[in-house]
Amino acid sequence: MDALDLAHFREQPLEMGDMTTLEDIARVHAGWIIWRSDAGRWWATRRGAVDLEAIRRGCAMTLDADDPDGLAAALTAQEEVTAEIVADLAPVVADSTTAG
């Protein structure tokens, strides 16, 4: 996480084990900014925008969970939704590049 990302979110001091978990989640889900709130909840916000159609199909801009395992599960579910949307769009993109 760079300084700009940290400037947007105030992080609660983490235990040594939590820092490893936070870093592990961030490494696996590089398209997200991961943090832990003062209240102890775990959060993730996408890097980049999500269009309205993706939101309608289940993509979230921000997720939260009670614990790191819950957040990791939510992030994995989001990756599956995103993969489905990309797969659905692939034929449309292929058709538009071959038309002419």
Tab-separated table of C-alpha atoms in Angstrom:
chain	number	residue	atom	x	y	z
A	1	MET	CA	0.000	0.000	0.000
A	2	ASP	CA	1.416	3.379	-0.873
A	3	ALA	CA	1.211	6.586	1.158
A	4	LEU	CA	-1.648	7.961	-0.950
A	5	ASP	CA	-3.794	4.913	-0.177
A	6	LEU	CA	-3.057	5.194	3.542
A	7	ALA	CA	-3.943	8.883	3.570
A	8	HIS	CA	-7.557	8.004	2.767
A	9	PHE	CA	-8.029	5.527	5.588
A	10	ARG	CA	-7.148	5.683	9.261
A	11	GLU	CA	-5.942	2.284	10.402
A	12	GLN	CA	-6.213	0.867	13.872
A	13	PRO	CA	-2.908	-0.434	15.262
A	14	LEU	CA	-2.690	-4.100	14.377
A	15	GLU	CA	-1.346	-7.068	16.242
A	16	MET	CA	1.668	-8.773	14.688
A	17	GLY	CA	-0.474	-11.667	13.360
A	18	ASP	CA	-3.044	-9.283	11.900
A	19	MET	CA	-0.449	-7.362	9.911
A	20	THR	CA	0.648	-10.561	8.209
A	21	THR	CA	-2.982	-11.421	7.490
A	22	LEU	CA	-3.699	-7.935	6.126
A	23	GLU	CA	-0.628	-8.113	3.906
A	24	ASP	CA	-1.528	-11.632	2.769
A	25	ILE	CA	-5.041	-10.556	1.775
A	26	ALA	CA	-3.676	-7.474	-0.009
A	27	ARG	CA	-1.122	-9.573	-1.899
A	28	VAL	CA	-3.735	-12.085	-3.088
A	29	HIS	CA	-6.302	-9.396	-3.945
A	30	ALA	CA	-4.070	-6.740	-5.499
A	31	GLY	CA	-6.985	-4.888	-7.105
A	32	TRP	CA	-8.274	-3.857	-3.682
A	33	ILE	CA	-7.165	-1.543	-0.874
A	34	ILE	CA	-7.431	-3.510	2.395
A	35	TRP	CA	-7.640	-2.038	5.894
A	36	ARG	CA	-8.987	-2.586	9.382
A	37	SER	CA	-11.209	0.072	10.949
A	38	ASP	CA	-10.998	1.532	14.441
A	39	ALA	CA	-13.999	-0.647	15.304
A	40	GLY	CA	-12.054	-3.761	14.282
A	41	ARG	CA	-13.980	-4.501	11.065
A	42	TRP	CA	-12.091	-5.561	7.952
A	43	TRP	CA	-12.670	-3.550	4.765
A	44	ALA	CA	-11.715	-3.600	1.097
A	45	THR	CA	-12.292	-0.985	-1.609
A	46	ARG	CA	-11.644	-1.589	-5.285
A	47	ARG	CA	-8.846	0.230	-7.028
A	48	GLY	CA	-10.648	1.795	-9.975
A	49	ALA	CA	-14.262	2.315	-10.924
A	50	VAL	CA	-17.099	-0.142	-11.337
A	51	ASP	CA	-19.719	0.670	-13.966
A	52	LEU	CA	-23.448	0.613	-13.257
A	53	GLU	CA	-24.058	-2.626	-15.173
A	54	ALA	CA	-21.379	-4.422	-13.130
A	55	ILE	CA	-22.982	-3.140	-9.920
A	56	ARG	CA	-26.370	-4.398	-11.113
A	57	ARG	CA	-24.780	-7.786	-11.691
A	58	GLY	CA	-23.341	-7.973	-8.186
A	59	CYS	CA	-19.998	-6.175	-8.224
A	60	ALA	CA	-19.336	-4.122	-5.115
A	61	MET	CA	-17.102	-1.093	-4.780
A	62	THR	CA	-16.487	-1.681	-1.053
A	63	LEU	CA	-16.792	-4.783	1.135
A	64	ASP	CA	-16.604	-5.352	4.870
A	65	ALA	CA	-16.453	-8.341	7.194
A	66	ASP	CA	-16.065	-9.213	10.857
A	67	ASP	CA	-12.721	-10.919	10.372
A	68	PRO	CA	-9.982	-11.490	7.786
A	69	ASP	CA	-11.358	-14.884	6.723
A	70	GLY	CA	-14.761	-13.330	6.034
A	71	LEU	CA	-13.194	-10.534	4.010
A	72	ALA	CA	-11.068	-12.970	2.012
A	73	ALA	CA	-14.192	-15.028	1.239
A	74	ALA	CA	-16.106	-11.916	0.139
A	75	LEU	CA	-13.205	-10.865	-2.099
A	76	THR	CA	-13.049	-14.317	-3.678
A	77	ALA	CA	-16.798	-14.159	-4.362
A	78	GLN	CA	-16.315	-10.746	-6.009
A	79	GLU	CA	-13.593	-12.179	-8.247
A	80	GLU	CA	-16.031	-14.882	-9.381
A	81	VAL	CA	-18.717	-12.295	-10.218
A	82	THR	CA	-16.155	-10.189	-12.092
A	83	ALA	CA	-14.921	-13.233	-14.037
A	84	GLU	CA	-18.500	-14.035	-15.106
A	85	ILE	CA	-19.025	-10.478	-16.359
A	86	VAL	CA	-15.723	-10.514	-18.264
A	87	ALA	CA	-16.611	-13.884	-19.808
A	88	ASP	CA	-20.018	-12.566	-20.883
A	89	LEU	CA	-18.407	-9.516	-22.490
A	90	ALA	CA	-15.657	-11.446	-24.302
A	91	PRO	CA	-17.876	-12.490	-27.260
A	92	VAL	CA	-19.137	-8.897	-27.639
A	93	VAL	CA	-15.566	-7.540	-27.712
A	94	ALA	CA	-14.480	-10.262	-30.161
A	95	ASP	CA	-17.427	-9.501	-32.470
A	96	SER	CA	-16.716	-5.779	-32.475
A	97	THR	CA	-13.045	-6.298	-33.384
A	98	THR	CA	-13.844	-8.657	-36.264
A	99	ALA	CA	-16.698	-6.586	-37.695
A	100	GLY	CA	-15.700	-4.200	-40.367
